[in-house]
Short mmCIF file of C-alpha atoms and ligand atoms in Angstrom, two decimals:
data_model
loop_
_atom_site.label_atom_id
_atom_site.label_comp_id
_atom_site.label_asym_id
_atom_site.label_seq_id
_atom_site.Cartn_x
_atom_site.Cartn_y
_atom_site.Cartn_z
CA MET A 588 -10.57 26.08 -41.82
CA SER A 589 -9.16 25.35 -45.24
CA ASN A 590 -9.26 21.70 -46.21
CA GLY A 591 -6.01 22.04 -48.09
CA LYS A 592 -7.75 22.60 -51.41
CA ALA A 593 -5.06 25.07 -52.48
CA GLN A 594 -2.53 22.67 -53.94
CA GLY A 595 0.58 24.78 -53.73
CA SER A 596 4.02 23.34 -54.23
CA ILE A 597 5.44 24.16 -50.79
CA PRO A 598 4.17 22.02 -47.90
CA VAL A 599 3.67 23.95 -44.66
CA THR A 600 2.54 22.68 -41.27
CA LEU A 601 -0.38 24.80 -40.10
CA ILE A 602 -1.08 24.80 -36.38
CA PRO A 603 -4.33 26.78 -36.00
CA GLY A 604 -3.86 27.11 -32.24
CA ASP A 605 -6.19 27.70 -29.30
CA GLY A 606 -8.75 30.40 -28.47
CA ILE A 607 -8.95 32.80 -31.41
CA GLY A 608 -6.46 30.57 -33.30
CA ALA A 609 -9.04 28.89 -35.55
CA GLU A 610 -10.66 32.22 -36.52
CA ILE A 611 -7.44 34.02 -37.37
CA SER A 612 -5.81 31.02 -39.13
CA ASP A 613 -8.91 30.60 -41.25
CA ALA A 614 -8.72 34.28 -42.24
CA VAL A 615 -5.01 34.04 -43.07
CA VAL A 616 -5.44 30.87 -45.14
CA ARG A 617 -8.23 32.54 -47.15
CA ILE A 618 -6.07 35.61 -47.81
CA LEU A 619 -3.04 33.51 -48.79
CA GLU A 620 -5.17 31.47 -51.17
CA ALA A 621 -6.52 34.69 -52.70
CA VAL A 622 -3.02 36.06 -53.31
CA GLY A 623 -1.93 32.76 -54.87
CA ALA A 624 0.59 31.76 -52.19
CA PRO A 625 2.38 28.53 -53.13
CA PHE A 626 1.57 26.72 -49.88
CA ARG A 627 0.02 23.30 -49.34
CA TRP A 628 -1.22 23.00 -45.77
CA GLU A 629 -0.71 20.09 -43.40
CA ILE A 630 -3.05 20.93 -40.53
CA ARG A 631 -1.75 19.67 -37.17
CA MET A 632 -2.67 20.22 -33.55
CA ALA A 633 -0.79 21.63 -30.58
CA GLY A 634 -1.57 23.38 -27.30
CA LEU A 635 -4.90 22.56 -25.64
CA ALA A 636 -6.13 20.95 -28.86
CA GLY A 637 -3.06 18.67 -28.73
CA ILE A 638 -3.77 17.74 -25.11
CA ASP A 639 -7.41 16.97 -25.90
CA ALA A 640 -6.56 14.73 -28.86
CA HIS A 641 -3.21 13.19 -27.89
CA SER A 642 -2.59 14.09 -24.20
CA ASP A 643 0.40 16.15 -25.31
CA PRO A 644 0.53 19.88 -26.14
CA LEU A 645 3.08 19.01 -28.83
CA PRO A 646 1.99 15.63 -30.29
CA SER A 647 4.55 13.57 -32.21
CA GLU A 648 2.52 13.76 -35.43
CA THR A 649 2.82 17.55 -35.30
CA LEU A 650 6.58 17.31 -34.80
CA ASP A 651 6.82 14.74 -37.61
CA SER A 652 4.95 17.07 -39.93
CA ILE A 653 7.36 19.95 -39.21
CA ARG A 654 10.33 17.61 -39.66
CA ARG A 655 8.96 16.89 -43.13
CA THR A 656 7.86 20.35 -44.18
CA ARG A 657 10.55 22.33 -42.31
CA LEU A 658 8.13 25.23 -42.36
CA ALA A 659 5.27 26.05 -40.00
CA LEU A 660 2.70 28.77 -39.40
CA LYS A 661 1.64 28.62 -35.77
CA GLY A 662 -1.43 30.18 -34.17
CA PRO A 663 -1.37 31.13 -30.49
CA LEU A 664 -1.21 28.24 -28.03
CA ALA A 665 -2.72 28.47 -24.56
CA THR A 666 -0.27 27.36 -21.91
CA PRO A 667 -2.00 24.86 -19.63
CA VAL A 668 -1.79 25.91 -16.00
CA GLY A 669 -0.41 23.02 -13.93
CA GLY A 670 -0.06 19.52 -15.37
CA GLY A 671 3.72 19.74 -15.60
CA TYR A 672 3.78 20.40 -19.35
CA ARG A 673 6.93 22.00 -20.73
CA SER A 674 6.42 25.09 -22.84
CA VAL A 675 5.62 24.16 -26.44
CA ASN A 676 7.55 27.15 -27.71
CA VAL A 677 10.69 26.08 -25.84
CA ARG A 678 10.33 22.50 -27.09
CA LEU A 679 9.99 23.67 -30.69
CA ARG A 680 13.00 25.97 -30.34
CA GLU A 681 15.15 23.16 -28.98
CA GLU A 682 13.89 20.46 -31.35
CA PHE A 683 14.50 22.50 -34.52
CA LYS A 684 17.40 24.59 -33.18
CA LEU A 685 15.47 27.76 -33.95
CA TYR A 686 18.39 29.99 -33.02
CA ALA A 687 17.14 33.28 -34.47
CA ASN A 688 14.01 35.11 -33.35
CA LEU A 689 13.16 37.76 -35.91
CA ARG A 690 10.82 40.56 -34.84
CA PRO A 691 10.18 43.34 -37.33
CA ALA A 692 8.26 46.38 -36.08
CA ARG A 693 6.77 48.88 -38.49
CA THR A 694 4.24 51.67 -38.00
CA LEU A 695 1.07 50.48 -39.73
CA ILE A 696 -1.38 53.04 -38.42
CA PRO A 697 -0.16 56.65 -38.31
CA GLY A 698 -1.16 58.87 -35.42
CA GLY A 699 0.31 56.74 -32.64
CA ARG A 700 2.98 57.88 -30.24
CA PHE A 701 5.75 57.37 -32.84
CA GLU A 702 5.51 57.77 -36.61
CA ASP A 703 7.49 55.95 -39.28
CA ILE A 704 9.05 53.28 -37.13
CA ASP A 705 10.73 50.57 -39.17
CA LEU A 706 13.14 48.44 -37.23
CA VAL A 707 14.01 44.81 -36.81
CA LEU A 708 15.11 43.05 -33.67
CA ILE A 709 17.05 39.81 -33.99
CA ARG A 710 17.26 37.84 -30.77
CA GLU A 711 19.48 34.85 -30.06
CA ASN A 712 16.94 32.21 -29.13
CA LEU A 713 18.79 29.23 -27.62
CA GLU A 714 21.56 30.42 -25.31
CA GLY A 715 22.20 33.05 -22.63
CA LEU A 716 20.33 33.07 -19.36
CA TYR A 717 17.46 31.04 -20.85
CA VAL A 718 19.36 27.74 -20.86
CA GLY A 719 17.64 27.07 -17.53
CA PHE A 720 20.70 26.06 -15.47
CA GLU A 721 19.16 27.10 -12.17
CA HIS A 722 19.13 25.86 -8.62
CA TYR A 723 18.55 26.92 -5.03
CA ILE A 724 20.94 26.70 -2.13
CA PRO A 725 19.53 26.26 1.37
CA ILE A 726 20.60 28.79 3.95
CA ALA A 727 19.83 28.04 7.60
CA ASP A 728 16.27 26.68 7.65
CA ASP A 729 15.30 28.27 4.33
CA PRO A 730 15.63 25.68 1.52
CA HIS A 731 15.46 28.54 -0.98
CA GLY A 732 17.92 30.78 0.85
CA ALA A 733 19.71 31.62 -2.39
CA ALA A 734 18.97 31.16 -6.07
CA ILE A 735 21.66 30.60 -8.67
CA SER A 736 21.36 30.83 -12.44
CA SER A 737 24.10 30.28 -15.01
CA GLY A 738 23.97 31.68 -18.53
CA VAL A 739 25.79 30.16 -21.48
CA ASN A 740 26.83 32.05 -24.59
CA THR A 741 29.12 30.22 -26.97
CA ARG A 742 31.39 31.76 -29.58
CA ALA A 743 29.78 29.53 -32.21
CA GLY A 744 26.26 30.58 -31.15
CA SER A 745 27.23 34.25 -31.06
CA ARG A 746 28.82 34.02 -34.49
CA ARG A 747 25.78 32.23 -35.93
CA ILE A 748 23.31 34.89 -34.77
CA ALA A 749 25.61 37.79 -35.74
CA GLU A 750 26.06 36.34 -39.22
CA PHE A 751 22.30 35.87 -39.47
CA ALA A 752 21.79 39.55 -38.53
CA PHE A 753 24.34 40.93 -41.00
CA ASP A 754 23.13 38.63 -43.80
CA TYR A 755 19.58 39.71 -43.05
CA ALA A 756 20.67 43.36 -43.23
CA VAL A 757 22.30 42.82 -46.63
CA ARG A 758 19.39 40.82 -48.07
CA ASN A 759 16.83 43.33 -46.86
CA LYS A 760 18.77 46.43 -47.92
CA ARG A 761 19.22 47.63 -44.36
CA LYS A 762 21.99 50.05 -43.51
CA LYS A 763 23.04 49.43 -39.95
CA VAL A 764 23.30 46.70 -37.31
CA THR A 765 23.51 47.62 -33.61
CA ILE A 766 24.95 44.98 -31.28
CA VAL A 767 23.27 45.20 -27.86
CA HIS A 768 25.02 43.76 -24.79
CA LYS A 769 26.01 44.37 -21.19
CA ALA A 770 29.72 43.67 -21.57
CA ASN A 771 30.68 46.36 -19.05
CA ILE A 772 29.24 44.22 -16.21
CA LEU A 773 28.64 40.69 -17.56
CA LYS A 774 32.13 40.73 -19.02
CA ALA A 775 32.36 37.05 -19.93
CA LEU A 776 28.73 36.18 -20.70
CA THR A 777 27.96 39.13 -22.93
CA GLY A 778 31.59 40.06 -23.61
CA ILE A 779 31.98 36.98 -25.80
CA PHE A 780 28.83 37.95 -27.69
CA LEU A 781 30.04 41.53 -28.33
CA GLU A 782 33.55 40.47 -29.26
CA THR A 783 32.36 37.80 -31.69
CA ALA A 784 29.68 40.01 -33.24
CA LEU A 785 32.27 42.77 -33.79
CA GLU A 786 34.49 40.24 -35.60
CA VAL A 787 31.59 39.33 -37.85
CA ALA A 788 30.89 43.06 -38.44
CA GLU A 789 34.44 43.47 -39.82
CA LYS A 790 33.53 41.18 -42.73
CA TYR A 791 30.68 43.50 -43.70
CA LYS A 792 32.68 46.72 -43.37
CA GLY A 793 31.82 49.19 -46.13
CA GLN A 794 28.57 47.32 -46.75
CA ILE A 795 26.71 47.49 -43.41
CA GLU A 796 27.38 50.08 -40.74
CA CYS A 797 27.85 48.64 -37.25
CA GLY A 798 27.50 50.09 -33.76
CA ASP A 799 27.09 48.72 -30.27
CA ARG A 800 24.98 49.76 -27.27
CA ILE A 801 24.72 48.73 -23.66
CA VAL A 802 21.23 47.30 -23.15
CA ASP A 803 20.00 49.86 -20.61
CA ALA A 804 21.10 52.78 -22.78
CA CYS A 805 19.49 51.06 -25.79
CA ALA A 806 16.17 50.71 -23.93
CA MET A 807 16.16 54.44 -23.20
CA GLN A 808 17.28 55.45 -26.70
CA LEU A 809 14.51 53.32 -28.22
CA VAL A 810 11.99 55.57 -26.49
CA LEU A 811 13.86 58.86 -27.03
CA ASN A 812 14.87 58.37 -30.65
CA PRO A 813 13.92 55.00 -32.14
CA TRP A 814 14.73 56.18 -35.68
CA GLN A 815 18.48 55.94 -34.98
CA PHE A 816 18.16 52.12 -35.01
CA ASP A 817 17.76 49.86 -38.01
CA VAL A 818 18.60 46.21 -37.19
CA ILE A 819 19.37 45.29 -33.58
CA VAL A 820 21.04 41.98 -32.68
CA THR A 821 21.21 40.84 -29.07
CA THR A 822 21.30 37.96 -26.61
CA ASN A 823 18.30 35.93 -25.47
CA LEU A 824 17.06 37.77 -22.35
CA PHE A 825 17.77 41.29 -23.65
CA GLY A 826 16.07 40.37 -26.92
CA ASP A 827 13.01 39.10 -25.12
CA ILE A 828 12.60 42.40 -23.29
CA LEU A 829 13.55 44.76 -26.12
CA SER A 830 11.33 43.00 -28.65
CA ASP A 831 8.25 43.74 -26.54
CA GLU A 832 9.42 47.33 -26.06
CA ILE A 833 9.73 47.65 -29.83
CA ALA A 834 6.25 46.16 -30.34
CA GLY A 835 5.01 48.83 -27.93
CA LEU A 836 6.50 51.58 -30.12
CA VAL A 837 4.19 50.58 -32.96
CA GLY A 838 1.00 50.04 -30.98
CA GLY A 839 1.40 46.76 -29.10
CA LEU A 840 1.31 43.04 -29.76
CA GLY A 841 -1.83 43.03 -31.94
CA LEU A 842 0.20 43.81 -35.06
CA ALA A 843 3.43 42.05 -34.10
CA PRO A 844 4.65 39.03 -36.10
CA ALA A 845 7.70 36.87 -35.37
CA GLY A 846 9.82 34.34 -37.19
CA ASN A 847 11.82 31.63 -35.46
CA ILE A 848 14.52 30.54 -37.85
CA GLY A 849 16.74 27.51 -37.42
CA GLU A 850 19.04 25.21 -39.27
CA THR A 851 16.39 22.59 -39.91
CA ALA A 852 13.12 24.55 -39.85
CA ALA A 853 11.46 27.96 -39.67
CA ILE A 854 8.31 28.66 -37.67
CA PHE A 855 6.28 31.85 -38.06
CA GLU A 856 3.75 33.11 -35.53
CA ALA A 857 1.84 36.05 -34.12
CA VAL A 858 3.37 37.39 -30.94
CA HIS A 859 0.04 37.66 -29.09
CA GLY A 860 -1.65 34.84 -27.17
CA SER A 861 -4.90 32.94 -27.63
CA ALA A 862 -7.11 35.82 -26.36
CA PRO A 863 -9.65 33.58 -24.58
CA ASP A 864 -11.71 36.67 -23.63
CA ILE A 865 -12.77 37.23 -27.26
CA ALA A 866 -12.53 33.69 -28.68
CA GLY A 867 -15.51 32.71 -30.82
CA LYS A 868 -16.87 36.25 -31.01
CA GLY A 869 -15.68 36.87 -34.56
CA ILE A 870 -13.82 40.07 -33.67
CA ALA A 871 -10.21 38.81 -33.42
CA ASN A 872 -7.62 40.73 -35.39
CA PRO A 873 -5.90 38.35 -37.85
CA LEU A 874 -3.22 40.86 -38.94
CA ALA A 875 -0.35 39.74 -36.67
CA LEU A 876 -0.67 36.17 -37.99
CA LEU A 877 -1.08 37.52 -41.54
CA LEU A 878 2.12 39.57 -41.14
CA ALA A 879 3.84 36.39 -39.88
CA ALA A 880 2.59 34.64 -43.03
CA ALA A 881 4.03 37.53 -45.08
CA MET A 882 7.40 36.88 -43.39
CA MET A 883 7.02 33.23 -44.42
CA LEU A 884 6.46 34.33 -48.03
CA ASP A 885 9.70 36.35 -47.80
CA HIS A 886 11.41 33.27 -46.39
CA VAL A 887 10.44 31.21 -49.46
CA ASN A 888 11.57 34.04 -51.76
CA ARG A 889 8.10 35.26 -52.66
CA ALA A 890 8.55 38.92 -51.68
CA ASP A 891 6.37 39.75 -54.70
CA LEU A 892 3.41 38.19 -52.85
CA SER A 893 4.32 39.44 -49.36
CA GLU A 894 4.48 43.00 -50.69
CA ARG A 895 0.97 42.63 -52.10
CA VAL A 896 -0.26 41.40 -48.74
CA ARG A 897 1.43 44.25 -46.82
CA SER A 898 0.18 46.83 -49.28
CA ALA A 899 -3.39 45.49 -48.99
CA ILE A 900 -3.15 45.67 -45.18
CA ASP A 901 -1.98 49.28 -45.41
CA LYS A 902 -4.84 50.27 -47.74
CA VAL A 903 -7.50 48.49 -45.70
CA LEU A 904 -6.37 50.05 -42.42
CA ASN A 905 -5.66 53.56 -43.67
CA GLU A 906 -7.75 54.19 -46.80
CA ASP A 907 -10.76 51.94 -46.25
CA GLN A 908 -10.52 52.46 -42.48
CA VAL A 909 -11.66 48.88 -41.87
CA ARG A 910 -10.30 47.95 -38.43
CA THR A 911 -11.11 45.41 -35.73
CA PRO A 912 -12.13 46.64 -32.24
CA ASP A 913 -8.60 46.23 -30.79
CA LEU A 914 -7.50 48.87 -33.35
CA GLY A 915 -10.41 51.16 -32.47
CA GLY A 916 -12.71 49.98 -35.30
CA LYS A 917 -15.99 48.09 -35.57
CA ALA A 918 -15.16 45.44 -38.17
CA GLY A 919 -15.23 41.74 -37.43
CA THR A 920 -12.59 39.22 -38.51
CA ARG A 921 -14.58 38.23 -41.60
CA GLN A 922 -15.20 41.81 -42.73
CA LEU A 923 -11.52 42.70 -42.39
CA THR A 924 -10.52 39.52 -44.23
CA GLU A 925 -12.87 40.30 -47.10
CA ALA A 926 -11.62 43.89 -47.26
CA ILE A 927 -8.04 42.64 -47.59
CA ILE A 928 -8.95 40.11 -50.28
CA ARG A 929 -10.63 42.93 -52.25
CA ARG A 930 -7.43 45.00 -52.02
CA LEU A 931 -5.09 42.25 -53.19
P1 NAI B 1798 -3.24 37.49 -25.09
O1 NAI B 1798 -2.23 38.05 -26.03
O2 NAI B 1798 -3.95 36.26 -25.51
O3 NAI B 1798 -4.35 38.60 -24.76
C1 NAI B 1798 -4.05 39.86 -24.19
C2 NAI B 1798 -5.16 40.86 -24.60
O4 NAI B 1798 -4.99 41.18 -25.98
C3 NAI B 1798 -6.57 40.29 -24.46
O5 NAI B 1798 -7.44 41.31 -24.06
C4 NAI B 1798 -6.92 39.84 -25.87
O6 NAI B 1798 -8.30 39.87 -26.17
C5 NAI B 1798 -6.16 40.84 -26.72
N1 NAI B 1798 -5.74 40.24 -28.00
C6 NAI B 1798 -4.70 39.39 -28.19
N2 NAI B 1798 -4.63 39.04 -29.49
C7 NAI B 1798 -5.63 39.66 -30.11
C8 NAI B 1798 -6.09 39.68 -31.46
N3 NAI B 1798 -5.47 39.01 -32.44
N4 NAI B 1798 -7.17 40.45 -31.77
C9 NAI B 1798 -7.79 41.16 -30.81
N5 NAI B 1798 -7.41 41.18 -29.52
C10 NAI B 1798 -6.35 40.44 -29.17
O7 NAI B 1798 -2.48 37.24 -23.69
P2 NAI B 1798 -2.96 36.48 -22.39
O8 NAI B 1798 -4.40 36.77 -22.13
O9 NAI B 1798 -1.96 36.84 -21.38
O10 NAI B 1798 -2.76 34.95 -22.71
C11 NAI B 1798 -3.81 34.07 -23.10
C12 NAI B 1798 -3.20 32.70 -23.41
O11 NAI B 1798 -2.30 32.78 -24.51
C13 NAI B 1798 -2.39 32.11 -22.23
O12 NAI B 1798 -2.66 30.75 -22.15
C14 NAI B 1798 -0.96 32.36 -22.65
O13 NAI B 1798 -0.07 31.43 -22.09
C15 NAI B 1798 -1.05 32.18 -24.15
N6 NAI B 1798 0.02 32.86 -24.93
C16 NAI B 1798 0.52 32.19 -26.00
C17 NAI B 1798 1.47 32.78 -26.81
C18 NAI B 1798 1.97 32.02 -28.01
O14 NAI B 1798 1.47 30.96 -28.32
N7 NAI B 1798 2.94 32.52 -28.73
C19 NAI B 1798 2.01 34.11 -26.54
C20 NAI B 1798 1.37 34.76 -25.39
C21 NAI B 1798 0.41 34.13 -24.62
#
């Protein structure tokens, strides 16, 4: 692990994470240092490491660090089974109001099921059916005779995520935003989202094309003809499902990064988990976390550096053919890391 010797000007909280977390964070820090990224790391613990050191998977000193830096790169965190701990990811989302989940998916290795995929899913991260307003109603002698869940979508929350999506489209020279909903059935819950997003779309008329899709039709169209989509914006539950479908179009979670963007902080992470089955073996693929770090470079307006990182990844995978076992290769984490540094 880096000891923070790169004295960049932008402080970032680095949570190495559990399982393969230390190996892949170490690789990413080395690559970022080699490309001259302007980050100064504050290394903090969370997950199992947080429980071991502070009896909390999200210790207060980690939260304090993110409050200060407003920027974090997070390795995978193992969710403890039992123990009554609340999900760290949910706590971080609530604490920093990380309302936008940004999941880009791009074909990195040709020859998969789909070629030339390049789409971005933007998921509302705080509202909808994930607010957790749930309870059971007893029926006869069954205490769980019925289960009830309420979803909440606000006009303000819908506007905020729609504006984020259209602004993102403009900034990233995208052409089209598709609003995904289920307003034909969930007329209030997702109707308000569609209606508000369409109002926002009006402001971008002539600049960004806009369409809308019912979620089930969208799921099918993503498999039949994913190239018709560019940026998709949707509610929490639909976004959760569609973002994994989109990761599947480009070869699964091993190359999938995510950004969680809020009003007071932004947290970048790999989508995959802590991979306990391969932890410590030196064969973990660091590219999802590296792609998340590239998103963080974009976030701090250093697209010049993120492009160098992405281009090096492309050359290493496709010209040098250096790949970790999950991508069908034989290289270890260190070998892949060194190959990328050579290509920067
Ligand atoms: P996982 O994503 O850790 O592993 C699934 C499979 O993919 C395993 O065979 C693993 O070896 C492989 N894999 C994952 N990342 C890889 C990488 N970078 N390089 C090579 N192979 C990789 O999912 P699993 O096993 O369901 O979860 C393990 C732990 O991770 C659990 O405690 C779970 O709660 C946690 N988790 C945490 C997430 C987060 O912090 N964002 C997300 C998903 C799971």
